[in-house]
Amino acid sequence: MEKAWWKESVVYQIYPRSFKDSNGDGIGDLQGIISKLDYLKNLGVDVVWLSPVYKSPNDDNGYDISDYRDIMDEFGTMTDWDELLAGLHERGMKLMMDLVVNHSSDEHAWFIESRKSKNNEYRDYYIWRPGKNGKEPNNWVSFFSGSAWQYDEATDEYYLHLFSKKQPDLNWENKTVRHEVYEMMTWWLDRGIDGFRMDVINMISKVEGLPDGQQQEEGGYAWGGDYFLNGPRVHKYLQEMNRDVLSKYDIMTVGECPGTSVEDAQRYANSEGTELNMIFTFEHMDLDAGPGGKWDMRPWQLQELKEVMSKWQYDLEGKGWNSLYLNNHDQPRMVSRFGNDGEYRGKSAKMLGTFLHMLKGTPYIYQGEEIGMTNVQFDITEYNDLEILNMYEERVTEGGGDHAKVMEAIHAKCRDNARTPMQWDASENAGFTTGIPWLRVNPNYQEINVEQALADPDSVFYHYQKLIKLRKQHDVITYGTYELLSEKHLQIYAYTRILVDEMLLVLNNFSAETADFRLPQNIQYKSAELLISNEHTEDELAQSVSLTPYESRVYLLKQ
Ligand code: NOJ
């Protein structure tokens, strides 16, 4: 396995709207981020992934871009952005920008032109179709509820939008569109950025004819994913992008790829480097989703987590590279979802961090994870995210569904769980803003905040700092091969990582009860050093280990 800086890095994701407000308008901004660069340096992360900061009408908080080469007014100016990049580089950190090119905003100049007339030179930048029998061109449902098509009176046709109707899909079949995108990427790379996170990049190639989805849902729409996820020409386009742009720079790339199997990932993230460095898989994020999708909740099972994580670890070994995450701006907080956000909040947050950072791949920390931030339970009127609001309207306001049941799903799964303002201190609005925050602050900010975490040597923050430091000290954390140990154990997820004569033994108790682990006989070693734990435990490794609730330990064994 070849060495690379992006394999040895830890990434920190910033959702700028919620990170730090510098001017009191209640919205996070670039100067706010700049004021926290020393904090990030202290944590020890190598790369910052910045969720979109481009010009945007904010229908989907920046994931609807109206100008790819400028900064959103609320966030600041290009001069602020230059200062941010320089500030990161001065401190030895890198910057990864978000690339959102499956769709643009409907307020992008290309779309404004495109909708004007059928023979406009930008018409073919987007996916326009005439209606069928007075209805939409096909039955695809949008990710944000309702049809994936919007009728446009000016030309009596519909345009495709897999996300909101203010996010028209770009037509990647059009060579000019692809070249516009590559030029824009080059423009940012030449400004000195260090990589791209690519938004839903596995949706850019749609099956010709855009066939109807097979399984109709209520309302007559159907999931069309079979015809746009990992579509027929997606690898061709990514190889072209790689050849024309990516391969010319020493950068890091990660593709967001929902609905992707590990076989697909072997191509996207292949070790020859012809496409991307790594992708975000969603298989582990779907473990608590029932047949009805995200809002159809079921409890996740440790056995299934082991199966899914192990499959990705084994099947990408030597063939590709994993990204490691348990939450981001689209997912609930990991401690609330996979840990215990009550009695064992700090301890389980550390266990989850250890579990993830010791796997093989590049770890991603989402802002606030490093202090163990938790989910919220707001009233429907207090939410902002269009995914929540559209779904609630469709199911409850219009559909007459059960308010309490829908709210239960929202509390557990909604994206605003991750988007509440970063909790900096115990002062009003958690020190995020002096104004009125755009989204309500989590009411637990007086107990959970950065100031408190920095003052407590036993905090989640310092545990993460240590995890990151360890990665720099022991190659086995980056390059060792993975093996699952505790396949059948109902509470413990244990695994090893092996590199030449070194072995990491990683033990994690995922339950609120004590659990016993027996060391397999074939694990032989001359010395065992406890590298990190979330419990004040004896250093010694015994044949039988009793783990307290949510305890985790990592031993370095030497032959
Ligand atoms: C994935 C992004 O992470 C999410 O926040 C966004 O809503 C959709 N893609 C559409 O861009």
Coordinates of C-alpha atoms and ligand atoms in Angstrom, one line a residue:
M1 CA 0.0 0.0 0.0
E2 CA 1.5 3.3 -1.1
K3 CA 1.9 6.0 1.5
A4 CA 0.1 9.3 1.0
W5 CA -0.5 12.4 3.2
W6 CA -4.2 12.2 2.8
K7 CA -4.1 8.7 4.3
E8 CA -2.2 10.0 7.3
S9 CA -4.5 13.0 7.8
V10 CA -7.4 13.7 10.1
V11 CA -10.1 15.9 8.6
Y12 CA -12.3 18.4 10.5
Q13 CA -15.6 19.4 8.8
I14 CA -16.8 23.0 9.3
Y15 CA -20.5 23.9 8.6
P16 CA -19.8 27.6 8.3
R17 CA -23.3 28.8 9.1
S18 CA -23.1 27.2 12.6
F19 CA -19.5 27.5 13.5
K20 CA -18.7 31.0 14.7
D21 CA -20.3 34.4 14.0
S22 CA -18.0 37.3 14.1
N23 CA -20.3 40.2 13.3
G24 CA -23.4 39.6 15.4
D25 CA -25.9 38.8 12.5
G26 CA -26.6 35.4 14.0
I27 CA -24.9 33.5 11.1
G28 CA -21.5 31.9 11.3
D29 CA -18.9 33.4 8.9
L30 CA -15.3 33.3 7.6
Q31 CA -13.9 35.7 10.1
G32 CA -15.5 33.6 12.8
I33 CA -13.6 30.5 11.5
I34 CA -10.4 32.5 11.3
S35 CA -10.8 33.4 15.0
K36 CA -10.8 29.7 15.8
L37 CA -7.9 28.4 13.8
D38 CA -5.7 28.1 16.8
Y39 CA -8.4 26.0 18.4
L40 CA -8.2 23.6 15.4
K41 CA -4.5 23.6 15.5
N42 CA -4.6 22.7 19.2
L43 CA -7.0 19.8 18.4
G44 CA -4.3 18.7 15.9
V45 CA -6.4 18.2 12.7
D46 CA -4.6 18.3 9.4
V47 CA -7.3 19.2 6.9
V48 CA -10.4 21.4 7.1
W49 CA -13.3 20.5 4.9
L50 CA -15.4 23.6 4.5
S51 CA -19.1 23.0 3.6
P52 CA -20.1 25.4 0.8
V53 CA -19.3 29.1 1.2
Y54 CA -20.1 30.2 -2.3
K55 CA -22.8 32.7 -3.3
S56 CA -26.1 31.1 -2.7
P57 CA -29.8 32.0 -2.0
N58 CA -29.6 29.4 0.8
D59 CA -32.5 27.3 -0.1
D60 CA -30.4 24.3 1.1
N61 CA -27.9 26.3 3.1
G62 CA -25.2 26.8 0.5
Y63 CA -25.7 23.5 -1.4
D64 CA -27.6 25.6 -4.0
I65 CA -24.8 27.7 -5.6
S66 CA -25.6 30.7 -7.7
D67 CA -21.9 31.7 -8.3
Y68 CA -19.1 29.2 -8.0
R69 CA -16.4 31.8 -8.0
D70 CA -17.6 34.1 -5.2
I71 CA -18.3 34.1 -1.5
M72 CA -21.8 34.2 0.1
D73 CA -22.4 37.7 1.5
E74 CA -23.3 36.4 5.0
F75 CA -20.0 34.6 5.2
G76 CA -17.7 37.5 4.1
T77 CA -15.6 38.3 1.0
M78 CA -13.0 36.7 -1.2
T79 CA -10.4 38.7 0.9
D80 CA -11.7 36.9 4.0
W81 CA -11.4 33.6 2.2
D82 CA -7.8 34.4 1.2
E83 CA -7.0 35.1 4.8
L84 CA -8.6 31.9 5.9
L85 CA -6.6 29.9 3.4
A86 CA -3.4 31.6 4.4
G87 CA -4.2 31.2 8.1
L88 CA -4.6 27.5 7.6
H89 CA -1.5 27.1 5.6
E90 CA 0.6 29.1 8.1
R91 CA -0.4 26.7 10.8
G92 CA 0.4 23.7 8.6
M93 CA -3.2 22.8 7.9
K94 CA -4.9 22.2 4.6
L95 CA -8.2 23.3 3.0
M96 CA -10.7 21.1 1.2
M97 CA -13.5 22.9 -0.5
D98 CA -17.0 21.5 -1.1
L99 CA -17.8 20.9 -4.8
V100 CA -21.5 20.9 -5.6
V101 CA -21.9 20.2 -9.3
N102 CA -24.6 17.6 -9.6
H103 CA -26.8 20.7 -9.5
S104 CA -26.6 24.5 -9.2
S105 CA -29.0 27.0 -7.8
D106 CA -31.9 28.1 -10.0
E107 CA -30.5 31.6 -9.5
H108 CA -27.2 30.7 -11.2
A109 CA -26.7 32.7 -14.4
W110 CA -26.6 29.5 -16.4
F111 CA -30.1 28.5 -15.2
I112 CA -31.5 32.0 -15.6
E113 CA -30.4 31.8 -19.2
S114 CA -31.4 28.2 -19.7
R115 CA -35.0 28.7 -18.7
K116 CA -35.5 31.6 -21.1
S117 CA -36.1 29.7 -24.3
K118 CA -35.7 26.2 -25.8
N119 CA -32.9 27.5 -28.1
N120 CA -31.0 29.5 -25.5
E121 CA -27.3 28.5 -25.6
Y122 CA -27.5 27.4 -22.0
R123 CA -30.7 25.3 -22.5
D124 CA -28.8 22.1 -22.6
Y125 CA -26.8 22.9 -19.4
Y126 CA -29.8 21.4 -17.5
I127 CA -32.2 18.5 -17.9
W128 CA -35.4 19.7 -19.6
R129 CA -38.2 17.5 -20.8
P130 CA -41.7 18.0 -22.0
G131 CA -44.5 16.7 -19.8
K132 CA -46.2 13.3 -20.3
N133 CA -49.9 13.2 -20.6
G134 CA -50.1 16.6 -18.8
K135 CA -47.9 15.3 -16.0
E136 CA -44.3 15.2 -15.0
P137 CA -41.9 13.5 -17.5
N138 CA -41.4 10.6 -15.1
N139 CA -42.4 9.6 -11.6
W140 CA -39.2 10.2 -9.7
V141 CA -39.6 11.5 -6.2
S142 CA -37.2 14.3 -5.0
F143 CA -34.9 13.8 -1.9
F144 CA -36.8 16.7 -0.4
S145 CA -40.3 15.3 -1.0
G146 CA -42.7 15.7 -3.9
S147 CA -41.8 15.3 -7.6
A148 CA -38.3 15.6 -8.9
W149 CA -39.6 17.8 -11.7
Q150 CA -40.6 21.4 -11.8
Y151 CA -42.8 22.8 -14.5
D152 CA -41.6 26.0 -16.1
E153 CA -44.2 28.1 -17.8
A154 CA -41.9 30.1 -20.0
T155 CA -41.1 27.2 -22.2
D156 CA -43.9 24.8 -21.2
E157 CA -41.3 22.1 -20.1
Y158 CA -40.1 20.6 -16.9
Y159 CA -36.6 20.6 -15.4
L160 CA -35.1 17.8 -13.2
H161 CA -34.2 18.5 -9.6
L162 CA -33.2 15.5 -7.5
F163 CA -33.1 17.8 -4.5
S164 CA -35.1 21.0 -4.1
K165 CA -36.8 22.8 -6.9
K166 CA -34.2 25.5 -6.4
Q167 CA -31.5 23.0 -7.2
P168 CA -31.8 22.1 -10.9
D169 CA -29.6 19.1 -12.0
L170 CA -26.8 20.0 -14.3
N171 CA -26.6 18.0 -17.6
W172 CA -23.3 16.2 -17.4
E173 CA -23.9 14.6 -20.9
N174 CA -23.1 18.1 -22.2
K175 CA -19.4 18.4 -22.7
T176 CA -19.5 22.1 -22.3
V177 CA -20.9 21.8 -18.8
R178 CA -18.2 19.4 -17.9
H179 CA -15.5 21.7 -19.1
E180 CA -17.1 24.7 -17.3
V181 CA -16.9 22.6 -14.1
Y182 CA -13.3 21.6 -14.7
E183 CA -12.3 25.2 -15.4
M184 CA -13.9 26.3 -12.2
M185 CA -12.2 23.5 -10.2
T186 CA -8.9 24.6 -11.8
W187 CA -9.6 28.2 -10.8
W188 CA -9.9 27.2 -7.1
L189 CA -6.9 24.8 -7.2
D190 CA -4.8 27.6 -8.7
R191 CA -5.7 29.7 -5.7
G192 CA -4.0 27.1 -3.6
I193 CA -6.7 24.8 -2.1
D194 CA -5.8 21.3 -1.2
G195 CA -8.7 19.3 -2.3
F196 CA -12.4 18.8 -2.9
R197 CA -15.3 17.0 -1.2
M198 CA -17.7 16.2 -4.0
D199 CA -21.4 16.5 -3.2
V200 CA -23.5 13.5 -4.4
I201 CA -21.0 13.0 -7.2
N202 CA -22.3 9.5 -8.0
M203 CA -25.5 11.0 -9.3
I204 CA -24.1 13.0 -12.2
S205 CA -24.9 10.3 -14.9
K206 CA -28.5 9.5 -15.4
V207 CA -29.7 6.5 -17.4
E208 CA -30.8 7.4 -20.9
G209 CA -34.5 7.9 -21.3
L210 CA -34.9 8.6 -17.5
P211 CA -37.2 5.6 -17.0
D212 CA -39.9 5.5 -14.4
G213 CA -39.0 4.2 -10.9
Q214 CA -40.6 0.8 -10.2
Q215 CA -42.0 1.1 -6.7
Q216 CA -44.6 3.8 -6.4
E217 CA -45.0 5.5 -3.1
E218 CA -48.0 7.3 -1.7
G219 CA -48.7 10.3 -3.9
G220 CA -47.7 8.4 -7.0
Y221 CA -44.0 9.1 -7.0
A222 CA -41.3 6.5 -7.0
W223 CA -37.7 6.2 -6.0
G224 CA -35.6 6.7 -9.2
G225 CA -32.2 5.9 -7.7
D226 CA -31.7 2.8 -9.9
Y227 CA -31.5 5.3 -12.8
F228 CA -29.2 8.0 -11.4
L229 CA -27.0 6.4 -8.7
N230 CA -23.7 5.2 -10.1
G231 CA -25.1 5.7 -13.6
P232 CA -23.7 4.5 -16.9
R233 CA -21.1 7.2 -17.5
V234 CA -20.1 8.3 -14.0
H235 CA -16.7 6.5 -14.1
K236 CA -16.0 7.9 -17.5
Y237 CA -16.7 11.5 -16.3
L238 CA -14.6 11.1 -13.1
Q239 CA -11.7 9.7 -15.1
E240 CA -12.0 12.6 -17.4
M241 CA -12.0 15.0 -14.5
N242 CA -9.1 13.2 -13.0
R243 CA -7.1 13.4 -16.2
D244 CA -8.0 17.0 -16.9
V245 CA -7.8 18.5 -13.4
L246 CA -7.2 16.3 -10.3
S247 CA -4.1 14.5 -11.5
K248 CA -2.3 17.8 -12.0
Y249 CA -2.3 18.7 -8.3
D250 CA -1.2 17.1 -5.1
I251 CA -4.6 17.1 -3.5
M252 CA -7.2 15.1 -1.6
T253 CA -10.5 14.1 -3.0
V254 CA -13.5 12.5 -1.4
G255 CA -16.8 11.7 -3.2
E256 CA -20.1 11.7 -1.4
C257 CA -21.7 8.5 -2.8
P258 CA -25.1 7.4 -1.3
G259 CA -26.3 4.0 -2.4
T260 CA -22.9 2.7 -3.3
S261 CA -21.7 -0.8 -2.8
V262 CA -18.1 -1.7 -1.9
E263 CA -17.6 -3.0 -5.4
D264 CA -18.5 0.4 -6.8
A265 CA -16.1 2.0 -4.3
Q266 CA -13.3 -0.2 -5.6
R267 CA -13.7 1.7 -8.8
Y268 CA -14.3 5.2 -7.4
A269 CA -11.5 5.0 -4.9
N270 CA -9.2 2.6 -6.8
S271 CA -5.6 2.6 -5.7
E272 CA -4.3 3.3 -9.2
G273 CA -5.7 6.8 -8.5
T274 CA -7.7 7.2 -11.8
E275 CA -10.8 8.6 -10.1
L276 CA -11.0 9.8 -6.4
N277 CA -9.0 9.1 -3.3
M278 CA -11.9 7.9 -1.3
I279 CA -15.7 8.1 -1.0
F280 CA -18.3 8.5 1.7
T281 CA -20.3 5.3 1.9
F282 CA -23.8 5.4 3.6
E283 CA -24.2 1.7 4.4
H284 CA -23.5 2.2 8.1
M285 CA -25.8 5.3 8.1
D286 CA -28.7 3.2 6.9
L287 CA -28.5 0.7 9.8
D288 CA -31.4 2.4 11.6
A289 CA -33.6 2.9 8.5
G290 CA -36.4 0.6 7.8
P291 CA -37.8 -0.3 4.4
G292 CA -39.6 3.1 4.2
G293 CA -36.2 4.9 4.3
K294 CA -34.6 7.4 6.6
W295 CA -37.8 8.4 8.6
D296 CA -38.9 4.8 9.0
M297 CA -36.9 4.1 12.1
R298 CA -35.6 0.8 13.5
P299 CA -33.0 0.2 16.2
W300 CA -29.5 -0.4 14.8
Q301 CA -27.8 -3.6 15.8
L302 CA -24.1 -4.0 16.8
Q303 CA -23.9 -7.2 14.7
E304 CA -24.9 -5.3 11.6
L305 CA -22.5 -2.5 12.3
K306 CA -19.7 -5.1 12.6
E307 CA -20.8 -6.7 9.3
V308 CA -20.9 -3.4 7.4
M309 CA -17.7 -1.9 8.7
S310 CA -15.8 -5.1 8.3
K311 CA -17.0 -5.6 4.8
W312 CA -15.7 -2.2 3.8
Q313 CA -12.4 -2.7 5.7
Y314 CA -11.8 -6.1 4.1
D315 CA -12.9 -5.4 0.6
L316 CA -11.0 -2.2 0.1
E317 CA -7.8 -3.6 1.6
G318 CA -5.1 -3.1 -1.1
K319 CA -7.8 -2.0 -3.6
G320 CA -9.0 1.4 -2.4
W321 CA -9.1 3.7 0.6
N322 CA -11.9 4.2 3.2
S323 CA -13.2 7.4 4.7
L324 CA -14.3 7.1 8.3
Y325 CA -17.2 9.0 9.8
L326 CA -20.1 8.6 12.1
N327 CA -21.7 12.0 11.6
N328 CA -21.7 15.1 9.5
H329 CA -24.0 18.0 8.7
D330 CA -26.6 15.6 7.2
Q331 CA -26.7 13.2 10.1
P332 CA -27.7 13.2 13.7
R333 CA -25.0 13.5 16.4
M334 CA -23.1 10.2 16.7
V335 CA -23.1 10.1 20.5
S336 CA -26.9 10.3 20.5
R337 CA -27.2 7.8 17.8
F338 CA -24.6 5.1 18.5
G339 CA -23.5 6.0 22.0
N340 CA -25.3 7.2 25.1
D341 CA -26.0 10.9 25.4
G342 CA -27.2 10.6 29.1
E343 CA -25.1 9.1 31.9
Y344 CA -22.3 8.0 29.7
R345 CA -22.1 10.9 27.2
G346 CA -18.4 11.7 27.6
K347 CA -17.3 8.2 27.9
S348 CA -19.3 6.8 25.0
A349 CA -18.2 9.8 22.8
K350 CA -14.6 8.8 23.5
M351 CA -15.3 5.2 22.8
L352 CA -16.9 6.0 19.5
G353 CA -14.0 8.3 18.5
T354 CA -11.5 5.5 19.4
F355 CA -13.5 2.9 17.5
L356 CA -13.5 5.1 14.4
H357 CA -10.0 6.5 14.4
M358 CA -8.4 3.1 14.9
L359 CA -10.1 1.7 11.8
K360 CA -8.3 1.8 8.5
G361 CA -9.0 4.9 6.5
T362 CA -9.1 8.7 6.9
P363 CA -11.1 9.9 9.9
Y364 CA -13.5 12.9 9.6
I365 CA -14.5 14.8 12.7
Y366 CA -17.6 16.9 12.4
Q367 CA -17.6 20.2 14.3
G368 CA -18.7 19.7 17.9
E369 CA -18.1 16.0 17.8
E370 CA -14.8 16.6 19.6
I371 CA -16.7 18.0 22.7
G372 CA -19.5 15.3 22.5
M373 CA -22.3 17.6 21.3
T374 CA -25.7 15.9 21.2
N375 CA -29.1 15.9 19.3
V376 CA -31.9 18.3 20.1
Q377 CA -35.6 17.9 20.5
F378 CA -37.1 21.0 19.1
D379 CA -40.7 21.9 18.3
I380 CA -41.5 21.8 14.5
T381 CA -41.6 25.6 14.3
E382 CA -38.0 25.8 15.6
Y383 CA -36.5 23.8 12.7
N384 CA -35.0 25.4 9.6
D385 CA -34.0 22.5 7.3
L386 CA -36.2 22.2 4.2
E387 CA -35.9 18.4 4.3
I388 CA -37.7 18.4 7.7
L389 CA -40.2 21.1 6.8
N390 CA -41.2 19.6 3.4
M391 CA -41.5 16.1 4.9
Y392 CA -43.6 17.4 7.8
E393 CA -45.9 19.3 5.5
E394 CA -46.3 16.3 3.2
R395 CA -46.9 13.8 5.9
V396 CA -48.7 15.7 8.7
T397 CA -50.1 19.0 7.4
E398 CA -51.3 17.7 4.1
G399 CA -51.2 13.9 4.7
G400 CA -52.9 14.0 8.1
G401 CA -50.2 11.7 9.6
D402 CA -49.5 11.3 13.3
H403 CA -47.7 14.5 14.5
A404 CA -46.1 12.7 17.5
K405 CA -44.7 9.8 15.5
V406 CA -43.3 12.1 12.8
M407 CA -41.7 14.3 15.5
E408 CA -40.1 11.2 17.1
A409 CA -38.4 10.5 13.8
I410 CA -37.4 14.1 13.3
H411 CA -35.8 14.2 16.8
A412 CA -33.8 11.1 16.1
K413 CA -32.8 11.6 12.5
C414 CA -33.1 15.2 11.3
R415 CA -30.2 17.2 9.9
D416 CA -30.7 20.1 12.2
N417 CA -29.4 18.0 15.0
A418 CA -26.0 18.6 13.5
R419 CA -26.5 22.2 12.6
T420 CA -27.3 23.8 15.9
P421 CA -24.6 26.4 16.7
M422 CA -21.2 25.3 17.9
Q423 CA -21.1 25.5 21.7
W424 CA -18.1 27.6 22.6
D425 CA -18.8 28.6 26.2
A426 CA -21.5 29.0 28.8
S427 CA -22.4 32.6 27.9
E428 CA -25.7 33.5 26.1
N429 CA -26.1 31.6 22.8
A430 CA -23.1 29.5 23.7
G431 CA -20.7 32.2 22.6
F432 CA -21.6 31.5 19.0
T433 CA -23.1 34.9 18.3
T434 CA -23.9 38.2 20.1
G435 CA -27.0 38.4 17.9
I436 CA -30.0 36.0 17.4
P437 CA -28.7 32.7 16.1
W438 CA -30.2 31.5 12.8
L439 CA -31.0 28.2 14.5
R440 CA -31.7 27.7 18.1
V441 CA -28.8 26.7 20.3
N442 CA -28.9 23.3 22.0
P443 CA -30.2 24.0 25.5
N444 CA -27.4 21.9 27.1
Y445 CA -24.7 24.4 26.1
Q446 CA -24.0 25.4 29.7
E447 CA -22.7 21.9 30.5
I448 CA -21.3 21.0 27.0
N449 CA -19.0 23.6 25.5
V450 CA -15.4 24.2 24.3
E451 CA -14.4 26.3 27.3
Q452 CA -15.4 23.6 29.7
A453 CA -13.8 20.9 27.6
L454 CA -10.5 22.8 27.4
A455 CA -10.5 23.2 31.2
D456 CA -11.0 19.5 31.9
P457 CA -8.0 17.3 31.2
D458 CA -10.4 14.3 31.1
S459 CA -12.6 15.8 28.4
V460 CA -13.7 14.3 25.0
F461 CA -11.6 17.1 23.4
Y462 CA -8.3 15.8 24.9
H463 CA -9.2 12.3 24.0
Y464 CA -9.6 13.3 20.4
Q465 CA -6.3 15.3 20.6
K466 CA -4.6 12.2 21.8
L467 CA -6.2 10.0 19.0
I468 CA -4.8 12.4 16.4
K469 CA -1.4 12.5 18.0
L470 CA -1.2 8.7 18.1
R471 CA -1.8 8.6 14.4
K472 CA 1.3 10.6 13.9
Q473 CA 3.3 8.3 16.1
H474 CA 2.3 4.9 14.9
D475 CA 2.2 3.9 11.3
V476 CA 0.1 0.8 12.1
I477 CA -2.9 3.2 12.8
T478 CA -2.8 4.4 9.2
Y479 CA -1.4 1.4 7.3
G480 CA -2.1 -1.8 9.3
T481 CA -4.6 -4.4 8.0
Y482 CA -7.8 -4.9 9.8
E483 CA -9.3 -8.0 11.3
L484 CA -12.5 -8.4 13.2
L485 CA -12.2 -10.3 16.5
S486 CA -15.5 -10.4 18.3
E487 CA -17.8 -11.4 15.5
K488 CA -20.5 -12.9 17.7
H489 CA -20.1 -10.8 20.9
L490 CA -23.3 -8.8 21.6
Q491 CA -21.7 -5.9 23.4
I492 CA -18.1 -5.7 22.3
Y493 CA -16.7 -4.7 18.9
A494 CA -13.0 -5.7 19.0
Y495 CA -10.6 -5.7 16.1
T496 CA -6.9 -5.8 15.3
R497 CA -4.7 -3.9 12.9
I498 CA -1.4 -5.5 11.9
L499 CA 1.7 -3.9 10.3
V500 CA 4.8 -6.1 10.1
D501 CA 5.6 -7.0 13.7
E502 CA 3.2 -4.6 15.4
M503 CA -0.4 -5.1 16.2
L504 CA -3.1 -2.8 17.5
L505 CA -5.7 -4.5 19.7
V506 CA -8.8 -2.3 19.8
L507 CA -11.6 -3.1 22.3
N508 CA -14.9 -1.2 22.5
N509 CA -17.8 -1.9 24.7
F510 CA -20.9 -0.5 22.9
S511 CA -23.2 -1.2 25.8
A512 CA -24.1 0.4 29.2
E513 CA -23.3 -2.9 30.9
T514 CA -20.0 -4.5 31.9
A515 CA -18.8 -6.9 29.2
D516 CA -16.0 -9.6 29.2
F517 CA -13.6 -10.2 26.4
R518 CA -11.3 -13.2 26.0
L519 CA -8.1 -12.7 24.1
P520 CA -8.0 -15.2 21.3
Q521 CA -5.2 -17.8 21.8
N522 CA -3.5 -17.0 18.5
I523 CA -2.7 -13.5 19.6
Q524 CA 0.9 -13.8 20.8
Y525 CA 3.1 -10.9 21.8
K526 CA 6.2 -9.9 23.7
S527 CA 5.0 -6.6 25.0
A528 CA 1.7 -4.9 25.3
E529 CA 1.4 -1.1 25.8
L530 CA -1.9 0.6 26.5
L531 CA -2.0 3.5 24.0
I532 CA -5.3 5.1 24.9
S533 CA -8.4 4.4 27.0
N534 CA -11.4 6.2 28.3
E535 CA -11.2 4.5 31.7
H536 CA -8.6 4.7 34.4
T537 CA -7.5 1.2 33.9
E538 CA -4.6 -1.0 34.6
D539 CA -2.0 -1.0 31.9
E540 CA -1.7 -4.8 31.8
L541 CA -3.4 -6.9 29.2
A542 CA -4.8 -10.1 30.6
Q543 CA -6.2 -13.2 28.9
S544 CA -9.6 -12.0 30.0
V545 CA -10.6 -8.4 30.0
S546 CA -13.6 -6.9 31.7
L547 CA -14.8 -3.7 30.1
T548 CA -16.9 -1.3 32.0
P549 CA -19.9 0.4 30.3
Y550 CA -18.7 2.0 27.0
E551 CA -15.1 1.4 27.9
S552 CA -12.6 1.3 25.1
R553 CA -8.9 0.4 25.1
V554 CA -6.2 0.3 22.5
Y555 CA -3.1 -1.8 23.1
L556 CA 0.0 -1.8 21.0
L557 CA 1.4 -5.4 20.9
K558 CA 4.9 -6.1 19.7
Q559 CA 6.4 -9.4 18.7
Ligands
NOJ1 C1 -25.6 16.3 0.1 C2 -25.3 17.4 1.0 O1 -24.4 16.9 2.0 C3 -26.6 17.9 1.6 O2 -26.4 18.7 2.7 C4 -27.3 18.5 0.5 O3 -28.6 18.8 0.9 C5 -27.5 17.6 -0.7 N1 -26.3 16.9 -1.0 C6 -27.8 18.4 -1.9 O4 -26.7 19.2 -2.3

